[in-house]
Amino acid sequence: MDHMIFEVGTALLLIAIFSLIAGKFKFSIIPFLIVLGMLVGPHAPTLGLIDLTFIESNEVITFLGRIGVLFLLFYIGLEFSVSKLIKSGRNIVFGGTVYVLINFIIGLAYGFMVDFPLYETLIIAGMLSVSSTAIVAKVLVDFRRTGNSETELILGMILFDDLFLAVFLSVMSGLLLGGATSIGGILLSVALSMGYMLLFFVIARKGTPLLNKLLNITSNEIFIIVVFSLLFFIAGFSETLHVAEAIGALLFGLALSETTHSKRIEQLVVPFRDFFGAIFFFSFGLSIDPLTLGDAAWIAVGAVVLTMIGNILAGMIAGRNAGLSHKASTNIGLTVMARGEFTIIVANLGISAGLLPILKPFSALYVLILAILGPLLAKESKHIYNGLNKLFRWNQVKEKPKEEKWNETI
């Protein structure tokens, strides 16, 4: 206990070093931090005063990682807007639905194919269905594609995917954490979770004037104390209703997303999101023994291959429906390929509910591969399109009008 601060400080220093390395290579820090966590931990050597096993500080690091999850989901709730989805147009709703359905069905089929039980299969399906908002946004900025014709549809599909994540986690929280065994009990737990979620949707739509008055605080110091206190209280209260604490954070963010203070809150939250989020990915890797990864290797590789096929197919269907070219449609599937923070959050729900231990190494490998492969595939999208074009001869097919139809539907 005497060296607690030193151990935590050592962990944070390692996180900083690996984050700098990731930035140097212009990569997402997510795979770097997961690998870092796996390299150290109980199986790591002790180097004099520097103890890389982090045994004494493990609970503290894990708790800081939980805070990271809350900030990640709270920020996503702030970014999400019910009114935006309503106004976004049928192309985004169609594209998002196709994307989620294709990946979820593939996940269900794959889970049953590898002989996983029902709940584990549902978790696998959820993991395969959620892209990484952070990595997708980074890809669009780094490759200067924010002005591309397909970018608005990509962002809309990611927004829709975030909505699916909220619903999925709410339902699965009711199933896994509610403790119900009978059909009636399960339905009651799910209904409670969905009702709790619906309450926040109503608050987001109808309670905005009241929230605007309550948060009309001039001092940033007092403002952030009030917001963060409510965040942790609501997240903790959600757990008492058997709704995951992360979902409570997301729903609170959703309730504040329509207020006039949302942008101010976002600016104040971002540093906490990035700092504690980094600890979350490190703590996740810290809980994984690298020697167990081999057991999940073939399952993870199979899931990666199916995800690549499903994403390209979903991107093509969504893009062509919106009147985009085959090239732009291919870009959609390749850009949303990466998996990251939300896939791990889904996996953590299953792990915390005591499901099969293999979920942990599987999710680590699955995220690692796609967090690295996703941006690379997006970068090489032109060559991938040329290869697919030779196979399917798209350039011989008259393209639908791109810009005109896109503008009409949006």
Tab-separated table of C-alpha atoms in Angstrom:
chain	number	residue	atom	x	y	z
A	1	MET	CA	0.000	0.000	0.000
A	2	ASP	CA	3.016	2.265	0.600
A	3	HIS	CA	3.889	2.115	-3.100
A	4	MET	CA	0.339	2.514	-4.456
A	5	ILE	CA	0.893	5.979	-5.942
A	6	PHE	CA	4.225	4.870	-7.413
A	7	GLU	CA	2.619	1.824	-9.061
A	8	VAL	CA	-0.252	3.863	-10.505
A	9	GLY	CA	2.233	6.529	-11.609
A	10	THR	CA	4.332	3.857	-13.349
A	11	ALA	CA	1.246	2.579	-15.155
A	12	LEU	CA	0.324	6.096	-16.272
A	13	LEU	CA	3.885	6.735	-17.477
A	14	LEU	CA	3.783	3.541	-19.574
A	15	ILE	CA	0.400	4.604	-20.978
A	16	ALA	CA	1.877	7.996	-21.919
A	17	ILE	CA	4.912	6.411	-23.635
A	18	PHE	CA	2.800	3.977	-25.664
A	19	SER	CA	0.371	6.786	-26.570
A	20	LEU	CA	3.307	8.796	-27.927
A	21	ILE	CA	4.429	5.781	-29.958
A	22	ALA	CA	0.902	5.355	-31.357
A	23	GLY	CA	0.802	9.055	-32.255
A	24	LYS	CA	4.198	8.778	-33.942
A	25	PHE	CA	2.866	6.041	-36.229
A	26	LYS	CA	-0.475	7.898	-36.621
A	27	PHE	CA	-2.420	4.946	-35.265
A	28	SER	CA	-5.286	4.647	-32.822
A	29	ILE	CA	-3.939	4.268	-29.277
A	30	ILE	CA	-6.478	1.521	-28.502
A	31	PRO	CA	-4.489	-1.522	-29.747
A	32	PHE	CA	-1.246	-0.117	-28.333
A	33	LEU	CA	-2.709	0.240	-24.840
A	34	ILE	CA	-4.356	-3.195	-24.878
A	35	VAL	CA	-1.047	-4.775	-25.903
A	36	LEU	CA	0.743	-2.773	-23.190
A	37	GLY	CA	-1.660	-4.100	-20.576
A	38	MET	CA	-1.099	-7.681	-21.772
A	39	LEU	CA	2.702	-7.283	-21.709
A	40	VAL	CA	2.695	-6.304	-18.031
A	41	GLY	CA	0.544	-7.551	-15.157
A	42	PRO	CA	0.902	-10.607	-12.862
A	43	HIS	CA	3.039	-12.514	-15.403
A	44	ALA	CA	5.542	-9.639	-15.878
A	45	PRO	CA	8.963	-9.509	-14.165
A	46	THR	CA	9.848	-7.171	-11.305
A	47	LEU	CA	12.643	-4.739	-12.216
A	48	GLY	CA	14.070	-3.500	-8.922
A	49	LEU	CA	11.857	-0.751	-7.535
A	50	ILE	CA	9.634	-0.829	-10.634
A	51	ASP	CA	6.983	-3.524	-10.170
A	52	LEU	CA	5.259	-4.197	-13.496
A	53	THR	CA	2.919	-6.800	-12.020
A	54	PHE	CA	0.628	-4.045	-10.673
A	55	ILE	CA	-0.827	-6.472	-8.132
A	56	GLU	CA	-1.340	-3.962	-5.311
A	57	SER	CA	-2.661	-1.252	-7.623
A	58	ASN	CA	-4.791	-3.522	-9.805
A	59	GLU	CA	-8.074	-2.632	-8.087
A	60	VAL	CA	-7.324	1.090	-8.319
A	61	ILE	CA	-6.400	0.859	-12.014
A	62	THR	CA	-9.524	-1.206	-12.711
A	63	PHE	CA	-11.688	1.370	-10.930
A	64	LEU	CA	-10.096	4.224	-12.914
A	65	GLY	CA	-10.822	2.191	-16.041
A	66	ARG	CA	-14.496	1.947	-15.036
A	67	ILE	CA	-14.548	5.731	-14.776
A	68	GLY	CA	-13.121	5.795	-18.295
A	69	VAL	CA	-16.075	3.756	-19.562
A	70	LEU	CA	-18.489	6.207	-17.939
A	71	PHE	CA	-16.868	9.184	-19.631
A	72	LEU	CA	-16.720	7.397	-22.993
A	73	LEU	CA	-20.425	6.551	-22.933
A	74	PHE	CA	-21.403	9.915	-21.444
A	75	TYR	CA	-19.643	11.683	-24.323
A	76	ILE	CA	-21.360	9.468	-26.897
A	77	GLY	CA	-24.693	10.344	-25.279
A	78	LEU	CA	-23.856	14.035	-25.650
A	79	GLU	CA	-22.977	13.520	-29.320
A	80	PHE	CA	-26.155	11.581	-30.007
A	81	SER	CA	-29.297	13.569	-30.703
A	82	VAL	CA	-32.824	12.285	-31.118
A	83	SER	CA	-33.722	15.266	-33.294
A	84	LYS	CA	-30.664	14.686	-35.518
A	85	LEU	CA	-31.726	11.120	-36.208
A	86	ILE	CA	-35.283	12.209	-37.000
A	87	LYS	CA	-34.014	14.842	-39.447
A	88	SER	CA	-31.203	12.773	-40.949
A	89	GLY	CA	-33.246	11.238	-43.746
A	90	ARG	CA	-34.253	7.797	-44.831
A	91	ASN	CA	-30.840	6.986	-46.369
A	92	ILE	CA	-29.116	7.109	-42.997
A	93	VAL	CA	-31.870	5.119	-41.277
A	94	PHE	CA	-31.792	2.557	-44.097
A	95	GLY	CA	-27.986	2.390	-44.157
A	96	GLY	CA	-27.704	2.115	-40.387
A	97	THR	CA	-30.377	-0.591	-40.224
A	98	VAL	CA	-28.714	-2.624	-42.977
A	99	TYR	CA	-25.306	-2.258	-41.312
A	100	VAL	CA	-26.522	-3.394	-37.885
A	101	LEU	CA	-28.728	-6.213	-39.203
A	102	ILE	CA	-26.087	-7.753	-41.472
A	103	ASN	CA	-23.401	-7.716	-38.777
A	104	PHE	CA	-25.764	-8.864	-36.018
A	105	ILE	CA	-27.106	-11.775	-38.078
A	106	ILE	CA	-23.549	-12.788	-39.021
A	107	GLY	CA	-22.622	-12.645	-35.325
A	108	LEU	CA	-25.592	-14.802	-34.326
A	109	ALA	CA	-24.833	-17.368	-37.017
A	110	TYR	CA	-21.152	-17.444	-36.094
A	111	GLY	CA	-21.859	-17.787	-32.370
A	112	PHE	CA	-24.097	-20.786	-32.938
A	113	MET	CA	-21.638	-22.223	-35.480
A	114	VAL	CA	-18.809	-22.279	-32.893
A	115	ASP	CA	-21.261	-23.817	-30.405
A	116	PHE	CA	-21.539	-20.916	-27.949
A	117	PRO	CA	-24.525	-20.821	-25.539
A	118	LEU	CA	-27.342	-18.328	-26.236
A	119	TYR	CA	-26.174	-15.418	-24.063
A	120	GLU	CA	-22.569	-15.710	-25.256
A	121	THR	CA	-23.848	-15.789	-28.843
A	122	LEU	CA	-25.864	-12.618	-28.273
A	123	ILE	CA	-22.773	-10.899	-26.841
A	124	ILE	CA	-20.722	-12.017	-29.865
A	125	ALA	CA	-23.411	-10.653	-32.194
A	126	GLY	CA	-23.370	-7.343	-30.335
A	127	MET	CA	-19.576	-7.156	-30.494
A	128	LEU	CA	-19.584	-7.699	-34.264
A	129	SER	CA	-22.271	-5.045	-34.767
A	130	VAL	CA	-20.626	-1.976	-33.205
A	131	SER	CA	-17.930	-0.002	-34.965
A	132	SER	CA	-15.433	2.322	-33.272
A	133	THR	CA	-16.583	5.951	-33.434
A	134	ALA	CA	-13.137	7.151	-32.328
A	135	ILE	CA	-11.217	5.228	-35.002
A	136	VAL	CA	-13.716	6.015	-37.777
A	137	ALA	CA	-13.536	9.731	-36.977
A	138	LYS	CA	-9.728	9.565	-36.957
A	139	VAL	CA	-9.683	7.794	-40.336
A	140	LEU	CA	-11.905	10.445	-41.925
A	141	VAL	CA	-9.719	13.277	-40.603
A	142	ASP	CA	-6.309	11.669	-41.194
A	143	PHE	CA	-7.121	10.634	-44.778
A	144	ARG	CA	-8.819	13.992	-45.506
A	145	ARG	CA	-12.146	12.438	-46.450
A	146	THR	CA	-14.441	14.729	-44.474
A	147	GLY	CA	-15.571	16.349	-47.725
A	148	ASN	CA	-16.234	13.099	-49.612
A	149	SER	CA	-19.721	12.382	-50.909
A	150	GLU	CA	-20.059	9.293	-48.685
A	151	THR	CA	-18.867	10.902	-45.443
A	152	GLU	CA	-22.261	12.203	-44.300
A	153	LEU	CA	-23.756	8.756	-44.740
A	154	ILE	CA	-20.839	7.192	-42.812
A	155	LEU	CA	-21.341	9.582	-39.896
A	156	GLY	CA	-25.084	8.950	-39.948
A	157	MET	CA	-24.574	5.184	-39.895
A	158	ILE	CA	-22.194	5.533	-36.943
A	159	LEU	CA	-24.814	7.645	-35.150
A	160	PHE	CA	-27.416	4.948	-35.805
A	161	ASP	CA	-24.938	2.309	-34.588
A	162	ASP	CA	-24.537	4.243	-31.322
A	163	LEU	CA	-28.315	4.147	-30.887
A	164	PHE	CA	-28.288	0.388	-31.451
A	165	LEU	CA	-25.529	0.065	-28.841
A	166	ALA	CA	-27.649	1.876	-26.257
A	167	VAL	CA	-30.679	-0.347	-26.919
A	168	PHE	CA	-28.592	-3.536	-27.043
A	169	LEU	CA	-26.790	-2.819	-23.777
A	170	SER	CA	-30.067	-1.926	-22.083
A	171	VAL	CA	-31.700	-5.175	-23.167
A	172	MET	CA	-28.671	-7.325	-22.359
A	173	SER	CA	-28.287	-5.637	-18.972
A	174	GLY	CA	-31.848	-6.687	-18.175
A	175	LEU	CA	-31.149	-10.247	-19.301
A	176	LEU	CA	-27.714	-10.726	-17.730
A	177	LEU	CA	-27.765	-8.524	-14.645
A	178	GLY	CA	-31.428	-8.709	-13.702
A	179	GLY	CA	-31.027	-12.150	-12.145
A	180	ALA	CA	-34.276	-13.398	-13.708
A	181	THR	CA	-34.585	-17.062	-14.684
A	182	SER	CA	-38.227	-17.454	-15.750
A	183	ILE	CA	-39.579	-16.056	-19.011
A	184	GLY	CA	-41.784	-13.645	-17.072
A	185	GLY	CA	-38.838	-12.481	-14.991
A	186	ILE	CA	-36.675	-11.988	-18.069
A	187	LEU	CA	-39.403	-9.982	-19.811
A	188	LEU	CA	-39.831	-7.873	-16.677
A	189	SER	CA	-36.079	-7.163	-16.475
A	190	VAL	CA	-35.931	-6.195	-20.152
A	191	ALA	CA	-39.080	-4.046	-19.806
A	192	LEU	CA	-37.529	-2.266	-16.811
A	193	SER	CA	-34.340	-1.556	-18.767
A	194	MET	CA	-36.239	-0.322	-21.818
A	195	GLY	CA	-38.586	1.772	-19.655
A	196	TYR	CA	-35.596	3.342	-17.902
A	197	MET	CA	-34.069	4.154	-21.287
A	198	LEU	CA	-37.355	5.549	-22.615
A	199	LEU	CA	-37.552	7.866	-19.590
A	200	PHE	CA	-34.304	9.537	-20.620
A	201	PHE	CA	-35.485	9.844	-24.230
A	202	VAL	CA	-38.570	11.664	-22.945
A	203	ILE	CA	-36.411	13.898	-20.745
A	204	ALA	CA	-34.200	14.675	-23.761
A	205	ARG	CA	-37.238	15.705	-25.815
A	206	LYS	CA	-39.468	17.361	-23.221
A	207	GLY	CA	-37.279	18.337	-20.279
A	208	THR	CA	-34.779	20.531	-22.112
A	209	PRO	CA	-36.126	23.907	-20.850
A	210	LEU	CA	-35.883	22.779	-17.225
A	211	LEU	CA	-32.385	21.334	-17.726
A	212	ASN	CA	-31.290	24.586	-19.369
A	213	LYS	CA	-32.343	26.522	-16.266
A	214	LEU	CA	-30.776	24.064	-13.812
A	215	LEU	CA	-27.435	24.148	-15.651
A	216	ASN	CA	-27.337	27.889	-16.164
A	217	ILE	CA	-24.205	28.150	-13.998
A	218	THR	CA	-21.596	30.791	-14.789
A	219	SER	CA	-18.631	29.258	-12.937
A	220	ASN	CA	-16.978	26.393	-14.821
A	221	GLU	CA	-15.761	24.993	-11.507
A	222	ILE	CA	-19.256	24.686	-10.045
A	223	PHE	CA	-20.698	23.662	-13.413
A	224	ILE	CA	-18.374	20.673	-13.801
A	225	ILE	CA	-18.893	19.626	-10.155
A	226	VAL	CA	-22.667	19.574	-10.676
A	227	VAL	CA	-22.526	17.693	-14.001
A	228	PHE	CA	-19.991	15.084	-12.881
A	229	SER	CA	-21.762	14.518	-9.564
A	230	LEU	CA	-25.000	13.806	-11.410
A	231	LEU	CA	-23.127	11.578	-13.872
A	232	PHE	CA	-21.708	9.300	-11.178
A	233	PHE	CA	-24.931	9.291	-9.146
A	234	ILE	CA	-27.076	8.308	-12.139
A	235	ALA	CA	-24.550	5.666	-13.269
A	236	GLY	CA	-24.535	4.170	-9.760
A	237	PHE	CA	-28.315	4.372	-9.410
A	238	SER	CA	-28.688	2.571	-12.754
A	239	GLU	CA	-26.831	-0.417	-11.325
A	240	THR	CA	-29.395	-0.718	-8.515
A	241	LEU	CA	-32.023	-1.209	-11.258
A	242	HIS	CA	-29.795	-3.855	-12.926
A	243	VAL	CA	-29.012	-1.484	-15.789
A	244	ALA	CA	-25.292	-1.313	-16.606
A	245	GLU	CA	-23.578	1.763	-15.132
A	246	ALA	CA	-22.200	2.593	-18.582
A	247	ILE	CA	-25.746	2.782	-19.961
A	248	GLY	CA	-26.723	5.132	-17.131
A	249	ALA	CA	-23.859	7.397	-18.206
A	250	LEU	CA	-24.918	7.221	-21.857
A	251	LEU	CA	-28.545	7.995	-21.022
A	252	PHE	CA	-27.548	10.974	-18.883
A	253	GLY	CA	-25.481	12.276	-21.785
A	254	LEU	CA	-28.468	11.749	-24.053
A	255	ALA	CA	-30.685	13.784	-21.701
A	256	LEU	CA	-28.199	16.680	-21.858
A	257	SER	CA	-27.574	16.436	-25.617
A	258	GLU	CA	-30.524	18.672	-26.522
A	259	THR	CA	-29.665	21.418	-24.021
A	260	THR	CA	-27.926	24.690	-24.847
A	261	HIS	CA	-25.092	23.578	-22.555
A	262	SER	CA	-24.174	20.402	-24.484
A	263	LYS	CA	-21.199	21.912	-26.334
A	264	ARG	CA	-19.852	23.422	-23.122
A	265	ILE	CA	-20.113	20.043	-21.393
A	266	GLU	CA	-18.380	18.307	-24.320
A	267	GLN	CA	-15.413	20.675	-24.123
A	268	LEU	CA	-15.046	20.044	-20.395
A	269	VAL	CA	-15.491	16.261	-20.690
A	270	VAL	CA	-13.041	15.548	-23.548
A	271	PRO	CA	-9.824	15.627	-21.426
A	272	PHE	CA	-11.407	13.298	-18.831
A	273	ARG	CA	-12.710	11.017	-21.590
A	274	ASP	CA	-9.266	10.733	-23.185
A	275	PHE	CA	-7.330	10.304	-19.937
A	276	PHE	CA	-9.567	7.812	-18.156
A	277	GLY	CA	-10.456	6.118	-21.462
A	278	ALA	CA	-6.758	5.339	-21.981
A	279	ILE	CA	-6.621	3.760	-18.509
A	280	PHE	CA	-9.678	1.661	-19.413
A	281	PHE	CA	-7.978	0.085	-22.438
A	282	PHE	CA	-4.811	-0.503	-20.415
A	283	SER	CA	-6.758	-2.102	-17.550
A	284	PHE	CA	-8.607	-4.320	-20.026
A	285	GLY	CA	-5.299	-5.591	-21.405
A	286	LEU	CA	-3.949	-5.928	-17.855
A	287	SER	CA	-6.657	-8.483	-17.094
A	288	ILE	CA	-5.659	-10.717	-20.021
A	289	ASP	CA	-3.001	-13.399	-19.807
A	290	PRO	CA	-1.275	-13.551	-23.236
A	291	LEU	CA	-0.924	-17.325	-22.830
A	292	THR	CA	-4.727	-17.651	-23.092
A	293	LEU	CA	-4.940	-15.842	-26.441
A	294	GLY	CA	-4.137	-18.965	-28.416
A	295	ASP	CA	-7.371	-20.604	-27.280
A	296	ALA	CA	-9.404	-17.857	-28.954
A	297	ALA	CA	-7.182	-17.224	-32.007
A	298	TRP	CA	-9.092	-19.209	-34.616
A	299	ILE	CA	-12.471	-17.921	-33.360
A	300	ALA	CA	-11.238	-14.301	-33.503
A	301	VAL	CA	-9.763	-14.693	-37.007
A	302	GLY	CA	-13.014	-16.216	-38.265
A	303	ALA	CA	-14.981	-13.303	-36.779
A	304	VAL	CA	-12.600	-10.811	-38.436
A	305	VAL	CA	-13.080	-12.402	-41.867
A	306	LEU	CA	-16.877	-12.414	-41.495
A	307	THR	CA	-16.837	-8.789	-40.289
A	308	MET	CA	-14.850	-7.716	-43.358
A	309	ILE	CA	-17.310	-9.437	-45.692
A	310	GLY	CA	-20.356	-8.130	-43.808
A	311	ASN	CA	-19.101	-4.537	-43.683
A	312	ILE	CA	-18.250	-4.354	-47.375
A	313	LEU	CA	-21.664	-5.829	-48.218
A	314	ALA	CA	-23.485	-3.425	-45.873
A	315	GLY	CA	-21.509	-0.442	-47.202
A	316	MET	CA	-22.301	-1.390	-50.770
A	317	ILE	CA	-26.045	-1.769	-50.097
A	318	ALA	CA	-26.236	1.478	-48.087
A	319	GLY	CA	-24.196	3.481	-50.589
A	320	ARG	CA	-25.969	2.274	-53.709
A	321	ASN	CA	-29.349	2.898	-52.082
A	322	ALA	CA	-28.231	6.511	-51.486
A	323	GLY	CA	-27.220	6.891	-55.129
A	324	LEU	CA	-23.477	6.813	-54.464
A	325	SER	CA	-20.940	5.238	-56.813
A	326	HIS	CA	-19.526	1.753	-56.300
A	327	LYS	CA	-16.230	3.337	-55.264
A	328	ALA	CA	-17.869	5.562	-52.621
A	329	SER	CA	-19.957	2.605	-51.424
A	330	THR	CA	-16.806	0.495	-51.046
A	331	ASN	CA	-15.269	3.334	-49.005
A	332	ILE	CA	-18.220	3.191	-46.599
A	333	GLY	CA	-17.699	-0.483	-45.763
A	334	LEU	CA	-13.934	-0.097	-45.384
A	335	THR	CA	-14.130	3.078	-43.268
A	336	VAL	CA	-16.494	1.622	-40.639
A	337	MET	CA	-14.511	-1.637	-40.437
A	338	ALA	CA	-12.542	-0.856	-37.267
A	339	ARG	CA	-13.640	-2.191	-33.900
A	340	GLY	CA	-12.575	-0.668	-30.605
A	341	GLU	CA	-13.978	0.876	-27.443
A	342	PHE	CA	-17.626	-0.182	-27.812
A	343	THR	CA	-16.827	-3.775	-28.733
A	344	ILE	CA	-14.828	-4.059	-25.506
A	345	ILE	CA	-17.681	-2.477	-23.522
A	346	VAL	CA	-20.092	-5.095	-24.915
A	347	ALA	CA	-17.606	-7.860	-24.075
A	348	ASN	CA	-17.158	-6.470	-20.554
A	349	LEU	CA	-20.906	-6.749	-19.969
A	350	GLY	CA	-20.719	-10.469	-20.706
A	351	ILE	CA	-17.557	-10.901	-18.641
A	352	SER	CA	-19.043	-9.099	-15.616
A	353	ALA	CA	-22.130	-11.324	-15.890
A	354	GLY	CA	-19.948	-14.430	-15.515
A	355	LEU	CA	-20.271	-15.740	-19.068
A	356	LEU	CA	-17.625	-17.972	-20.684
A	357	PRO	CA	-14.035	-16.817	-19.908
A	358	ILE	CA	-13.067	-17.130	-23.583
A	359	LEU	CA	-14.974	-13.890	-24.271
A	360	LYS	CA	-12.069	-11.896	-22.821
A	361	PRO	CA	-9.216	-13.195	-25.056
A	362	PHE	CA	-11.604	-13.364	-28.031
A	363	SER	CA	-12.627	-9.709	-27.674
A	364	ALA	CA	-9.005	-8.631	-27.174
A	365	LEU	CA	-7.786	-10.362	-30.333
A	366	TYR	CA	-10.822	-9.326	-32.378
A	367	VAL	CA	-10.403	-5.657	-31.444
A	368	LEU	CA	-6.621	-5.730	-31.846
A	369	ILE	CA	-6.802	-7.135	-35.360
A	370	LEU	CA	-9.528	-4.814	-36.623
A	371	ALA	CA	-8.231	-1.713	-34.808
A	372	ILE	CA	-5.020	-2.183	-36.808
A	373	LEU	CA	-6.471	-3.637	-40.006
A	374	GLY	CA	-9.444	-1.225	-40.267
A	375	PRO	CA	-7.451	1.988	-40.875
A	376	LEU	CA	-5.070	0.123	-43.230
A	377	LEU	CA	-7.978	-1.147	-45.339
A	378	ALA	CA	-9.474	2.355	-45.442
A	379	LYS	CA	-6.120	3.773	-46.533
A	380	GLU	CA	-5.874	1.239	-49.356
A	381	SER	CA	-9.524	1.620	-50.363
A	382	LYS	CA	-8.601	2.692	-53.910
A	383	HIS	CA	-6.637	-0.506	-54.582
A	384	ILE	CA	-9.291	-2.667	-52.928
A	385	TYR	CA	-11.962	-1.034	-55.097
A	386	ASN	CA	-9.875	-1.646	-58.231
A	387	GLY	CA	-9.562	-5.326	-57.290
A	388	LEU	CA	-13.290	-5.663	-56.652
A	389	ASN	CA	-14.024	-3.748	-59.858
A	390	LYS	CA	-12.039	-6.264	-61.896
A	391	LEU	CA	-14.031	-9.059	-60.307
A	392	PHE	CA	-17.524	-7.532	-60.557
A	393	ARG	CA	-16.918	-5.197	-63.585
A	394	TRP	CA	-18.731	-2.263	-61.965
A	395	ASN	CA	-17.246	0.286	-64.356
A	396	GLN	CA	-19.238	-1.319	-67.162
A	397	VAL	CA	-22.472	-0.610	-65.294
A	398	LYS	CA	-23.971	2.852	-65.608
A	399	GLU	CA	-23.727	4.533	-62.211
A	400	LYS	CA	-26.780	6.106	-60.608
A	401	PRO	CA	-26.664	9.906	-60.440
A	402	LYS	CA	-24.538	10.544	-57.368
A	403	GLU	CA	-24.697	14.127	-56.211
A	404	GLU	CA	-28.229	14.940	-57.396
A	405	LYS	CA	-29.908	11.947	-55.752
A	406	TRP	CA	-27.845	12.327	-52.580
A	407	ASN	CA	-28.848	15.969	-52.166
A	408	GLU	CA	-32.514	15.179	-52.736
A	409	THR	CA	-32.677	12.478	-50.091
A	410	ILE	CA	-30.680	14.338	-47.463
